[in-house]
PDB file of N, CA, C and O in Angstrom:
ATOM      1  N   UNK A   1       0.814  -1.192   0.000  1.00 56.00           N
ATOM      2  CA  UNK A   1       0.000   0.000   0.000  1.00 56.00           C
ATOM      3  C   UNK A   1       0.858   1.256   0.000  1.00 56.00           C
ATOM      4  O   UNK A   1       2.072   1.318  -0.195  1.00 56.00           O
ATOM      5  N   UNK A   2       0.038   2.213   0.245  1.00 52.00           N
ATOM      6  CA  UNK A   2       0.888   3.703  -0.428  1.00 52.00           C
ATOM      7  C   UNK A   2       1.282   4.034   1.047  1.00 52.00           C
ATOM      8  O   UNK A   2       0.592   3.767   2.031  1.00 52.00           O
ATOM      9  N   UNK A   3       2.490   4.653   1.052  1.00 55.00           N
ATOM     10  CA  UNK A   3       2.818   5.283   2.382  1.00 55.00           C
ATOM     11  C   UNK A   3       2.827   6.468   2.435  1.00 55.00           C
ATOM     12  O   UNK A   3       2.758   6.945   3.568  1.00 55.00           O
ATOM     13  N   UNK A   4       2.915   7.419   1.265  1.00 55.00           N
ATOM     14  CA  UNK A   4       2.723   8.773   1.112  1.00 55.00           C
ATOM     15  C   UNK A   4       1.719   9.278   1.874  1.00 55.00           C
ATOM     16  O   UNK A   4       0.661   8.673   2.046  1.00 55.00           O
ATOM     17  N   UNK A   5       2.079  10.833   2.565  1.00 59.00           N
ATOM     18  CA  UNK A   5       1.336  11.456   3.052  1.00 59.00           C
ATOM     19  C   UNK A   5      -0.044  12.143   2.114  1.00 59.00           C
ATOM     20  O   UNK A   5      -0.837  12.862   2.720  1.00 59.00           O
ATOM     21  N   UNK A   6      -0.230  11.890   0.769  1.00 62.00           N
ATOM     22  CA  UNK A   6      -1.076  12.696   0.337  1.00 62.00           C
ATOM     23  C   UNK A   6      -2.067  11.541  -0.113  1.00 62.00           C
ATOM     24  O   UNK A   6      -3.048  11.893  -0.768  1.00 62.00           O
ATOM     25  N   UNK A   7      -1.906  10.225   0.170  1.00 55.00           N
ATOM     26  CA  UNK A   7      -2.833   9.141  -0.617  1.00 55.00           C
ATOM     27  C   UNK A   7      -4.308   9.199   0.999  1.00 55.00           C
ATOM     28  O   UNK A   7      -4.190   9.286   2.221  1.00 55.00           O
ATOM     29  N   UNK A   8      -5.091   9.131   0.389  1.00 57.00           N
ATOM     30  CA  UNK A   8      -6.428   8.902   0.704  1.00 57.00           C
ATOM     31  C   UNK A   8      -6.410   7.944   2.297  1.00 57.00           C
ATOM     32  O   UNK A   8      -5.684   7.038   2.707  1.00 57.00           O
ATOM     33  N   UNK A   9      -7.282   8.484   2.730  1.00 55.00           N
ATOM     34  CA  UNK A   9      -7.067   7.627   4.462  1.00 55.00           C
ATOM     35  C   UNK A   9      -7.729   6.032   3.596  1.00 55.00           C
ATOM     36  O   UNK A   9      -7.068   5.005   3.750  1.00 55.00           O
ATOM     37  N   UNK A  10      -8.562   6.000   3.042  1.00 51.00           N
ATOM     38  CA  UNK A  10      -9.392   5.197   3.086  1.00 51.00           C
ATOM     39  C   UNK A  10      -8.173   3.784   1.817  1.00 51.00           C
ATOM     40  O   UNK A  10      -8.411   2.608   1.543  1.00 51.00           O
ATOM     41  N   UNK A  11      -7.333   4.419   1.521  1.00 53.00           N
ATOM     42  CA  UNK A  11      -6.275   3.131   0.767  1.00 53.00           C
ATOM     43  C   UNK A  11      -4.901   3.191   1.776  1.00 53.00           C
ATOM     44  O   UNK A  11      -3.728   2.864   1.595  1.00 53.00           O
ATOM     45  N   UNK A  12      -5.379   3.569   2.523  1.00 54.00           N
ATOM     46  CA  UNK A  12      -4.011   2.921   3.611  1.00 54.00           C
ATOM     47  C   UNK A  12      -4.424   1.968   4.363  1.00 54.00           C
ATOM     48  O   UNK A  12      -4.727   2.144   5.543  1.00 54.00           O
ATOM     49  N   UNK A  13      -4.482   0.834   3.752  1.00 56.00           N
ATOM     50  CA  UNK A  13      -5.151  -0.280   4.239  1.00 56.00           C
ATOM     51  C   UNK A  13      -4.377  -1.110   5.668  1.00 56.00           C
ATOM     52  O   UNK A  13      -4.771  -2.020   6.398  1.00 56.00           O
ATOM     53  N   UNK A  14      -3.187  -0.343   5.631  1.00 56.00           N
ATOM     54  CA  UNK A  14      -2.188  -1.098   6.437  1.00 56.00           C
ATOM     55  C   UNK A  14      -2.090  -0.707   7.909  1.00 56.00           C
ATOM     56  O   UNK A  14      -1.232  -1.082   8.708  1.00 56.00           O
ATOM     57  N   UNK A  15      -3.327   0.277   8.170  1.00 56.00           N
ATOM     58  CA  UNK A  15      -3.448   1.612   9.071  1.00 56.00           C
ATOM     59  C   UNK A  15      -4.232   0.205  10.323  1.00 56.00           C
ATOM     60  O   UNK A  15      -5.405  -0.047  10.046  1.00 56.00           O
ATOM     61  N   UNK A  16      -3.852  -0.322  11.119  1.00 58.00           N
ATOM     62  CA  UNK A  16      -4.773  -0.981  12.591  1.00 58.00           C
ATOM     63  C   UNK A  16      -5.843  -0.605  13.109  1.00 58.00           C
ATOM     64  O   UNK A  16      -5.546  -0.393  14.284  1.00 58.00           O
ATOM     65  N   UNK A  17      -7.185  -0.331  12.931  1.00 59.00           N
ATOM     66  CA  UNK A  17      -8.229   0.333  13.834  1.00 59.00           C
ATOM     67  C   UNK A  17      -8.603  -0.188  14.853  1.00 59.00           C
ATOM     68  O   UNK A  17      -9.025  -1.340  14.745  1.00 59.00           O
ATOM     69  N   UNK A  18      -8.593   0.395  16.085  1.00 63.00           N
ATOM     70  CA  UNK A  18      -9.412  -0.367  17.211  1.00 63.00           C
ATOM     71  C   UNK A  18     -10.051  -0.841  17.355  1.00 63.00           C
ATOM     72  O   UNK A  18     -10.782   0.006  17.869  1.00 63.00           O
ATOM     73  N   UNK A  19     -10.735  -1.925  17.366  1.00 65.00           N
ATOM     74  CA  UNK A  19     -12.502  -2.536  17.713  1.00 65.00           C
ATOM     75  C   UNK A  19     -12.507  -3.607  16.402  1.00 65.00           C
ATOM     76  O   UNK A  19     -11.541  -4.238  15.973  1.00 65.00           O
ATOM     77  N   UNK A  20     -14.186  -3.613  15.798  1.00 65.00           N
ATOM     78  CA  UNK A  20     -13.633  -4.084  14.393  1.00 65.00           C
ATOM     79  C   UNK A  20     -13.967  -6.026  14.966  1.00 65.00           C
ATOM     80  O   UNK A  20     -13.894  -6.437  16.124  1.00 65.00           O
ATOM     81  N   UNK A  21     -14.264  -6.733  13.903  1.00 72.00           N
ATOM     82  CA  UNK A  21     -13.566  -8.233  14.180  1.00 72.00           C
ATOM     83  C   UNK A  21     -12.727  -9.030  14.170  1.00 72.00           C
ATOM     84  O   UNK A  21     -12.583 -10.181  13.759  1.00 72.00           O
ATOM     85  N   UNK A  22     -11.882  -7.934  14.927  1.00 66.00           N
ATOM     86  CA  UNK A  22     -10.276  -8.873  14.686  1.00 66.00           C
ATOM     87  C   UNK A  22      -9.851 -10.081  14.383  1.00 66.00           C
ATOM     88  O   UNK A  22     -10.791 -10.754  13.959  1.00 66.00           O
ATOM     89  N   UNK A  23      -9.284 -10.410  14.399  1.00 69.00           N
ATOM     90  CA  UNK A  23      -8.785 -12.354  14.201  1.00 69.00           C
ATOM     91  C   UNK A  23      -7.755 -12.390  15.326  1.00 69.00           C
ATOM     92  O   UNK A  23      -6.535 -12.507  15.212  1.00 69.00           O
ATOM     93  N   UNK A  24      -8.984 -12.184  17.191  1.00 71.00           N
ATOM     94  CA  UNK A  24      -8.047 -12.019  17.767  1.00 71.00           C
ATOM     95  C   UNK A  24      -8.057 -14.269  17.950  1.00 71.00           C
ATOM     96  O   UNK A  24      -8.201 -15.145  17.098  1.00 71.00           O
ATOM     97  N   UNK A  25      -7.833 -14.325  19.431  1.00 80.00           N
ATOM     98  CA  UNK A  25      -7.502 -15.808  19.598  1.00 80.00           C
ATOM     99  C   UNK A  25      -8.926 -16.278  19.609  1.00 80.00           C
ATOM    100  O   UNK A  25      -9.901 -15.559  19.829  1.00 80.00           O
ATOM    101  N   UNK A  26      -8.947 -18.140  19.232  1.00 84.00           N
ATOM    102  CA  UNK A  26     -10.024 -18.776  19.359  1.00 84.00           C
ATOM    103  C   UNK A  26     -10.523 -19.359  20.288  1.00 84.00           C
ATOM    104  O   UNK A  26      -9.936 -20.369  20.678  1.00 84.00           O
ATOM    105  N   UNK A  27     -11.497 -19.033  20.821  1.00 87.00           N
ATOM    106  CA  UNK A  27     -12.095 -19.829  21.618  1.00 87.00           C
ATOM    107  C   UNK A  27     -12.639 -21.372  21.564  1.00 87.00           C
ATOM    108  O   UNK A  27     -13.366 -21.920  20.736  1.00 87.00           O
ATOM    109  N   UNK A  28     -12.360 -21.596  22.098  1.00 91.00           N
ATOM    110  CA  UNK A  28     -12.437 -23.307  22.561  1.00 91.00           C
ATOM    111  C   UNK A  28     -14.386 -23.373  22.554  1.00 91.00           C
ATOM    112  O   UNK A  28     -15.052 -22.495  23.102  1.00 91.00           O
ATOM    113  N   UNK A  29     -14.802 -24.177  22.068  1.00 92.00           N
ATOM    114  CA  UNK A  29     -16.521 -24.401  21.464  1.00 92.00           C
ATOM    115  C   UNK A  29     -17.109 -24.752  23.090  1.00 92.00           C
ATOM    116  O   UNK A  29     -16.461 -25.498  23.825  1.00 92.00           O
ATOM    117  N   UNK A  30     -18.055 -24.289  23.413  1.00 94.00           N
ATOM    118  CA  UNK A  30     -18.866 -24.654  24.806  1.00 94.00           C
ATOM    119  C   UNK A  30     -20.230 -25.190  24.547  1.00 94.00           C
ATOM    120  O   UNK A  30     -20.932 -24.544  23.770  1.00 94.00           O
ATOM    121  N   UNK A  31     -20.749 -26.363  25.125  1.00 94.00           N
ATOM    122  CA  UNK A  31     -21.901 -26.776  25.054  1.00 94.00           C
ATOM    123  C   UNK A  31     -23.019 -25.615  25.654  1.00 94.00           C
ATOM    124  O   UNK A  31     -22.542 -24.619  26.198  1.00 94.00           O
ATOM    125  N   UNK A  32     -24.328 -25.737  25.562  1.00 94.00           N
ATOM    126  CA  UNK A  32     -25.098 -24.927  25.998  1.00 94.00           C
ATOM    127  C   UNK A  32     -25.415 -25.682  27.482  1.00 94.00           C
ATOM    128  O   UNK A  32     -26.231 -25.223  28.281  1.00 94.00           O
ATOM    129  N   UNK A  33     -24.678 -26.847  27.702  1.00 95.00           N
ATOM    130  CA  UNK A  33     -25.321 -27.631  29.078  1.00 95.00           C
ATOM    131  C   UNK A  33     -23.959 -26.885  30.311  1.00 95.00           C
ATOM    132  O   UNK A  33     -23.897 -26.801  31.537  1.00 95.00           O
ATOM    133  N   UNK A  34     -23.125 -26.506  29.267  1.00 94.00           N
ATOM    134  CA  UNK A  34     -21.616 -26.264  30.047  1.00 94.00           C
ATOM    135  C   UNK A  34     -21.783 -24.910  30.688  1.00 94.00           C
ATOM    136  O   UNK A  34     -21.457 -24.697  31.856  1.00 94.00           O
ATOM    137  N   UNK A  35     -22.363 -23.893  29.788  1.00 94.00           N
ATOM    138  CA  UNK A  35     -23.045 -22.725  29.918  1.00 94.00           C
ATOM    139  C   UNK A  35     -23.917 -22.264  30.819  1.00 94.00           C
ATOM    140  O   UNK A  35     -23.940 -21.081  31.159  1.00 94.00           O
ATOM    141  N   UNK A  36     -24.724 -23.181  31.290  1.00 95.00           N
ATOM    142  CA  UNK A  36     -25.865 -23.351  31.810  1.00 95.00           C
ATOM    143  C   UNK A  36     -25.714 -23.775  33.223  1.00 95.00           C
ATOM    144  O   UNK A  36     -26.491 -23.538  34.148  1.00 95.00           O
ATOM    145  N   UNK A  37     -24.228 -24.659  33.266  1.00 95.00           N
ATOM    146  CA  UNK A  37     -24.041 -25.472  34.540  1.00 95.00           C
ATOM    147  C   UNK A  37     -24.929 -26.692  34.642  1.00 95.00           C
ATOM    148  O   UNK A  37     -25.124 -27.339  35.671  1.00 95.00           O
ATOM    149  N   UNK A  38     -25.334 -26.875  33.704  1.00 96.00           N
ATOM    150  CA  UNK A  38     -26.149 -28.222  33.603  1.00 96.00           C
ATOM    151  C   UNK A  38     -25.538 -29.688  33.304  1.00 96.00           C
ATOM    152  O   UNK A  38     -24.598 -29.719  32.510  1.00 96.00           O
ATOM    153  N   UNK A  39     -26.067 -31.126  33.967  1.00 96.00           N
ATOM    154  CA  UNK A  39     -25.116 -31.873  33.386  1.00 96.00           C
ATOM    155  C   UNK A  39     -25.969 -32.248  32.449  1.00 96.00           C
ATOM    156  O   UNK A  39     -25.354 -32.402  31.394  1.00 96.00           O
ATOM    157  N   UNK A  40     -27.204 -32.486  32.329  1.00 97.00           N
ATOM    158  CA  UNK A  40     -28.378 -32.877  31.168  1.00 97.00           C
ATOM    159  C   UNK A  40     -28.129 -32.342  29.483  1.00 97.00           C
ATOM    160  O   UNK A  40     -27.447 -31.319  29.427  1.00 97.00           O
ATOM    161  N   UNK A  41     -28.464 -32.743  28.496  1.00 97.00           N
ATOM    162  CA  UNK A  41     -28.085 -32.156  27.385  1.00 97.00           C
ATOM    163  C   UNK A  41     -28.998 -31.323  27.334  1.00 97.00           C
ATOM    164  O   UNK A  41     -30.116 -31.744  27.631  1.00 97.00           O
ATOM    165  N   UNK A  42     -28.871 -29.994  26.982  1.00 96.00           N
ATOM    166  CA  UNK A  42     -29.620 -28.818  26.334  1.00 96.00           C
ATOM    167  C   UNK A  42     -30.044 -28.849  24.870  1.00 96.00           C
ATOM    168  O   UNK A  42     -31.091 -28.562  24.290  1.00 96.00           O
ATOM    169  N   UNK A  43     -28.607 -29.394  24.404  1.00 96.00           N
ATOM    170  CA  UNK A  43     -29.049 -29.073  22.963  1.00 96.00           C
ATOM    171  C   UNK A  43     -30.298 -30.614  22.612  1.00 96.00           C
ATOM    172  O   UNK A  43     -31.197 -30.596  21.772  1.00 96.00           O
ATOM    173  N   UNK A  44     -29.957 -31.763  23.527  1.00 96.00           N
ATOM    174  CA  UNK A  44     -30.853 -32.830  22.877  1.00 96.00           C
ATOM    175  C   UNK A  44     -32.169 -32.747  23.575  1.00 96.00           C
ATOM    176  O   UNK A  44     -32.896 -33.600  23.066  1.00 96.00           O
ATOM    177  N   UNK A  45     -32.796 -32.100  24.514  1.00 96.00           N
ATOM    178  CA  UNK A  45     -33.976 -31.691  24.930  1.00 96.00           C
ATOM    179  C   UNK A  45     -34.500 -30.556  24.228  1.00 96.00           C
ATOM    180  O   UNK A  45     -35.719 -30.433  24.350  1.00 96.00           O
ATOM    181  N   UNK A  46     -33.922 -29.692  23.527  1.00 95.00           N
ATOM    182  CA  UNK A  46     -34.298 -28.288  22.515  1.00 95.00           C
ATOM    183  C   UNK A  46     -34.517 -29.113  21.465  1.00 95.00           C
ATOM    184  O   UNK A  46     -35.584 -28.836  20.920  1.00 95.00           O
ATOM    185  N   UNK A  47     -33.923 -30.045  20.943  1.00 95.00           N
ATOM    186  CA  UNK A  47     -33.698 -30.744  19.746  1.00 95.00           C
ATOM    187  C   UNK A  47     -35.468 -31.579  19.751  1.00 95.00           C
ATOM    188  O   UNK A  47     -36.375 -31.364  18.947  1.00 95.00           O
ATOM    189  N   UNK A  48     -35.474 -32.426  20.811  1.00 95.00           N
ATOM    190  CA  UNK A  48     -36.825 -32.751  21.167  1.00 95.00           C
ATOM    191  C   UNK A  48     -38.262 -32.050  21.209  1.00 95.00           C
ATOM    192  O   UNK A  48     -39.364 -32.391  20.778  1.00 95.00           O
ATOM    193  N   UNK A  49     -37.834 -31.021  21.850  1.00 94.00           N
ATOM    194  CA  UNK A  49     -39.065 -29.772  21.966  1.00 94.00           C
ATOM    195  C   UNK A  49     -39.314 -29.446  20.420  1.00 94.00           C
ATOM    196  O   UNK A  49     -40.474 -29.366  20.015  1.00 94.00           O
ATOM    197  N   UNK A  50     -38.243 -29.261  19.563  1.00 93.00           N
ATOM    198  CA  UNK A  50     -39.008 -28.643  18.132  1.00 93.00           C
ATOM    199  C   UNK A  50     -39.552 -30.024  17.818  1.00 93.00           C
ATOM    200  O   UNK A  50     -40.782 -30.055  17.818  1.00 93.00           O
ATOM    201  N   UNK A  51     -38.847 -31.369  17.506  1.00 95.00           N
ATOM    202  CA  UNK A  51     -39.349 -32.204  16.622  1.00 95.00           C
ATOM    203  C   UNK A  51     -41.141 -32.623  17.397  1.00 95.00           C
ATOM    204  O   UNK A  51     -42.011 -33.194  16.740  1.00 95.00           O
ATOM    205  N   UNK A  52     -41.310 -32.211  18.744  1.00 94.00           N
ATOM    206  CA  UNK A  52     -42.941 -32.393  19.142  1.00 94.00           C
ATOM    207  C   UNK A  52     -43.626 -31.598  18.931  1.00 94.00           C
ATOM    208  O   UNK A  52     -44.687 -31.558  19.555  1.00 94.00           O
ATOM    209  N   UNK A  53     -43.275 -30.482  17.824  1.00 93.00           N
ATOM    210  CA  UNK A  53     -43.924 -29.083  17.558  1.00 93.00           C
ATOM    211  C   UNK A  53     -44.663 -29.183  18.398  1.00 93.00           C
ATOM    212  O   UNK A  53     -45.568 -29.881  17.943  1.00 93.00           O
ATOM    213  N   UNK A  54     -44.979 -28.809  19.827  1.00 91.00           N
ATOM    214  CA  UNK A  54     -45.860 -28.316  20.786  1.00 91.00           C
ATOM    215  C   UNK A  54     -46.036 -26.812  20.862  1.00 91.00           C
ATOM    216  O   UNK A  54     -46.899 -26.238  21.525  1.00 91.00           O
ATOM    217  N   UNK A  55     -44.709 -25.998  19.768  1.00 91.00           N
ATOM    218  CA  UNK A  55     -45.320 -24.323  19.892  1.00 91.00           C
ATOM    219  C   UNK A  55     -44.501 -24.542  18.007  1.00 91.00           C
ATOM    220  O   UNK A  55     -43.988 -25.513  17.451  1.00 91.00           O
ATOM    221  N   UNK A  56     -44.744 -23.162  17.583  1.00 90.00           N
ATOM    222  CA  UNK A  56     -44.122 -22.972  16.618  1.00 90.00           C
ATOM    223  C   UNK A  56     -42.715 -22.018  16.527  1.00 90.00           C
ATOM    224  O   UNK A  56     -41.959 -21.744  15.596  1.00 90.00           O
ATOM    225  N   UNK A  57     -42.752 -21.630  18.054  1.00 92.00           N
ATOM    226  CA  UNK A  57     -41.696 -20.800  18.036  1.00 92.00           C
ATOM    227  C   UNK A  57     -41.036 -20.964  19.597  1.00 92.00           C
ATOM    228  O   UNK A  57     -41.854 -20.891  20.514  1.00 92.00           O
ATOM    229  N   UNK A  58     -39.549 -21.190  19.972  1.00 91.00           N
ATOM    230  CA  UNK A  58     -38.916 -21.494  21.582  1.00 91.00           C
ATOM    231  C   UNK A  58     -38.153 -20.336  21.212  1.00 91.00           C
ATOM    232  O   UNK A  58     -37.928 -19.785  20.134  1.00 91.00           O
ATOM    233  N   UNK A  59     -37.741 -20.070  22.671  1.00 94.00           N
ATOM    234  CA  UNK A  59     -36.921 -19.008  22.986  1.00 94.00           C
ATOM    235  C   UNK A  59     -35.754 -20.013  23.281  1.00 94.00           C
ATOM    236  O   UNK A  59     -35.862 -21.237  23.345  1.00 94.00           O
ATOM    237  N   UNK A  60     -34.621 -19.268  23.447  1.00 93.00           N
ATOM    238  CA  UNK A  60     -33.347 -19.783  23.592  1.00 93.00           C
ATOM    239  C   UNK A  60     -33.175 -20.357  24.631  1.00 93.00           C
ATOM    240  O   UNK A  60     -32.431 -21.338  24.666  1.00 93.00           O
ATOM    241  N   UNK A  61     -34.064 -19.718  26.171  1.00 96.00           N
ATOM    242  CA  UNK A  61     -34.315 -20.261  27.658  1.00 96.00           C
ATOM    243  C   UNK A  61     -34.672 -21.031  27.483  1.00 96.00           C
ATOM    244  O   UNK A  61     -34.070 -22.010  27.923  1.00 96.00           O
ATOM    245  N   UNK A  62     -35.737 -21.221  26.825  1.00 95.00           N
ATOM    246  CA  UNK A  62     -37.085 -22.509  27.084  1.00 95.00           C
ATOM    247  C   UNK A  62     -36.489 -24.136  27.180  1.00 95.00           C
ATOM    248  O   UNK A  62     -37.185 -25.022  27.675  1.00 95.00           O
ATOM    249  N   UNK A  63     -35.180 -24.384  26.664  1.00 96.00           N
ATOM    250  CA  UNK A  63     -35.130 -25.629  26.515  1.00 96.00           C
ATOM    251  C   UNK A  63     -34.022 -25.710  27.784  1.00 96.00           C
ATOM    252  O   UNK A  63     -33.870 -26.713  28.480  1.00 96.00           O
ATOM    253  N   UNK A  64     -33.206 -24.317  27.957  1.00 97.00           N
ATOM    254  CA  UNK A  64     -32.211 -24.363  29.317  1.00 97.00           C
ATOM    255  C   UNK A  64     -33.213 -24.752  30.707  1.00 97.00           C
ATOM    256  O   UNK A  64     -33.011 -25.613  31.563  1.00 97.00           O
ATOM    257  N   UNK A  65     -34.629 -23.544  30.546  1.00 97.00           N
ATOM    258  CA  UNK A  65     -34.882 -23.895  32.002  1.00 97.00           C
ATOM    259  C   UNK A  65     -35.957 -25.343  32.204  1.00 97.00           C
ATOM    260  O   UNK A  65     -36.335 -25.430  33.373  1.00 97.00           O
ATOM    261  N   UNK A  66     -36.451 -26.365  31.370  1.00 96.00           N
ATOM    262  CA  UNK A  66     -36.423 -26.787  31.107  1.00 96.00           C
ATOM    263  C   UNK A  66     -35.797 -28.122  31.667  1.00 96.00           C
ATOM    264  O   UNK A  66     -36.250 -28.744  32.628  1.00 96.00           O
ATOM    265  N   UNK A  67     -34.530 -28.520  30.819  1.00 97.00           N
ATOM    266  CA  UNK A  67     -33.442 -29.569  31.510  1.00 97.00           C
ATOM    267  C   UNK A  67     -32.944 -29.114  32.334  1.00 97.00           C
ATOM    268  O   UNK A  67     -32.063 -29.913  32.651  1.00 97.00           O
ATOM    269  N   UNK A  68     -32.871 -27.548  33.521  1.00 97.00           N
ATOM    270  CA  UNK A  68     -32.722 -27.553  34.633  1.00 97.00           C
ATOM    271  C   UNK A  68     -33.930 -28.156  35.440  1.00 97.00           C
ATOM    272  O   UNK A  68     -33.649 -28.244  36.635  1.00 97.00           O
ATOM    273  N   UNK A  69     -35.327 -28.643  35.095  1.00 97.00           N
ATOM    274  CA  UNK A  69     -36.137 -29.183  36.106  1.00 97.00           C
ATOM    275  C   UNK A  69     -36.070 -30.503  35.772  1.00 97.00           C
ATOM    276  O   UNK A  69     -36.415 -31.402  36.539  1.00 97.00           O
ATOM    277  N   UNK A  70     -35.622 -30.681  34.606  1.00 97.00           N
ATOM    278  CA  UNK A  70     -35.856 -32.735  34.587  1.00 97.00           C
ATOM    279  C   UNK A  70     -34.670 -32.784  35.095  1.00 97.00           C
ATOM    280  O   UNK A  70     -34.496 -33.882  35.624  1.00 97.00           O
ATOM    281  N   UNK A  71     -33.533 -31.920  35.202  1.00 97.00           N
ATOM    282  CA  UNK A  71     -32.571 -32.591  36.133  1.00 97.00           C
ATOM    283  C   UNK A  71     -32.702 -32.248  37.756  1.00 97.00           C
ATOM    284  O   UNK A  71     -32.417 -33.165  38.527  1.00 97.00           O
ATOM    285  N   UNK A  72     -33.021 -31.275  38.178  1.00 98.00           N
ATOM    286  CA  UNK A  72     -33.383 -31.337  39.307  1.00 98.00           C
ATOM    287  C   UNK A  72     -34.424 -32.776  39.660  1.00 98.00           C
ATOM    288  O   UNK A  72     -34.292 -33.594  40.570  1.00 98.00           O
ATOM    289  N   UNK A  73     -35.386 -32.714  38.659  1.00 97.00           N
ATOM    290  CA  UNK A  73     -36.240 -33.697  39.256  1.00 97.00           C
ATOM    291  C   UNK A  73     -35.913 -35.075  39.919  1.00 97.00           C
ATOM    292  O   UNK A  73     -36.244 -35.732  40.906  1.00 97.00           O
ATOM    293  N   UNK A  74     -34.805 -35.176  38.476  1.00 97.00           N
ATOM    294  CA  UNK A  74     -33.938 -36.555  38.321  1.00 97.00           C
ATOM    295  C   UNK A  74     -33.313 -36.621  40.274  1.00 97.00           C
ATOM    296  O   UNK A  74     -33.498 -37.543  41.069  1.00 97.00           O
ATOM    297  N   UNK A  75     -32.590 -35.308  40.510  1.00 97.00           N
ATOM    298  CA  UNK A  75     -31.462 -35.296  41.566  1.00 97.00           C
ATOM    299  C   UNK A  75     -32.762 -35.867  42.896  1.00 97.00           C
ATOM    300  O   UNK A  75     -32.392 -36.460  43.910  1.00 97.00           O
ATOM    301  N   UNK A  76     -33.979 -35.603  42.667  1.00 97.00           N
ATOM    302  CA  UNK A  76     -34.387 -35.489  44.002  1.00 97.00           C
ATOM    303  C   UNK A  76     -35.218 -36.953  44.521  1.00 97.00           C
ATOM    304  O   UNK A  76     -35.583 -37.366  45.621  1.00 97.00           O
ATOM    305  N   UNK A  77     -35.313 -37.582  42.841  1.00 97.00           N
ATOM    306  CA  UNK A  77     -35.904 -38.877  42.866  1.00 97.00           C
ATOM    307  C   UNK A  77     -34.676 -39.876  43.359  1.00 97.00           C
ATOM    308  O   UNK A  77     -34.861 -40.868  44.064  1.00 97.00           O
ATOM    309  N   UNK A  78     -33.354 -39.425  42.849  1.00 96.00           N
ATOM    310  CA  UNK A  78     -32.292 -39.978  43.274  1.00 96.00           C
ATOM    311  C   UNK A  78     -31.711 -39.976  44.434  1.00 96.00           C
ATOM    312  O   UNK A  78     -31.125 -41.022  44.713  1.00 96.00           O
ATOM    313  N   UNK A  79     -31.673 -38.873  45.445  1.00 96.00           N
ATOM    314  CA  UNK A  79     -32.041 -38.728  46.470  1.00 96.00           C
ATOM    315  C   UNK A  79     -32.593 -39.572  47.590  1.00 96.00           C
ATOM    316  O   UNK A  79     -32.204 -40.081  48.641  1.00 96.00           O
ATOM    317  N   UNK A  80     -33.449 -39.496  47.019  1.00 96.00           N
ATOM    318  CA  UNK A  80     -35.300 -40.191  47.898  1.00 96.00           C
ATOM    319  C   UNK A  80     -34.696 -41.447  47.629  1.00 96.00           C
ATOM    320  O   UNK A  80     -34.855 -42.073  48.676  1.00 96.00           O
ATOM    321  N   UNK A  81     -34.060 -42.212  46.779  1.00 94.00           N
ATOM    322  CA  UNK A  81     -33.790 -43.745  46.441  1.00 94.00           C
ATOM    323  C   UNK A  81     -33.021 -44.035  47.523  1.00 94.00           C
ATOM    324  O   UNK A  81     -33.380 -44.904  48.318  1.00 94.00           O
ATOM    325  N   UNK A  82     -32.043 -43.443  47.656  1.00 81.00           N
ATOM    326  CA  UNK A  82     -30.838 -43.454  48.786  1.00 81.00           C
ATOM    327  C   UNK A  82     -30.030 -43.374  48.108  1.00 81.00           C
ATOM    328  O   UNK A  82     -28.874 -43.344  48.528  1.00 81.00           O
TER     329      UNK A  82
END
């Protein structure tokens, strides 16, 4: 690119701007159960909820809070067993 002082801001391509989507480092992929603190799968109970079309539309919660009560439920039946 041009280094001259009289070339155009917009072709000094070589210029760093702050912010922007850098290509800073990658993050390592997280489950939505990992996220959540859940040990139950999120994504295979969300996965379930659409294929029973019971609504036509879930929110992103709906399937988190959700496998937080079938797993609670699970913990308390397990519990009660001894």
């Amino acid at each position: 690119p041009f280094t001259s002082s009289r070339c155009p801001l917009w072709l000094n391509t070589h210029i760093m701007v702050k912010g922007g989507r850098g290509g800073g480092s990658k993050k390592k992929a997280q489950s939505k159960s990992a996220k959540a603190g859940l040990t139950f799968p999120v994504a295979r109970i969300g996965r379930a909820l659409r294929t029973m079309r019971l609504a036509k539309r879930y929110g992103a919660g709906g399937p988190v809070y959700l496998t937080a009560v079938i797993e609670y439920m699970a913990a308390e039946v397990l519990e009660l067993a001894g």
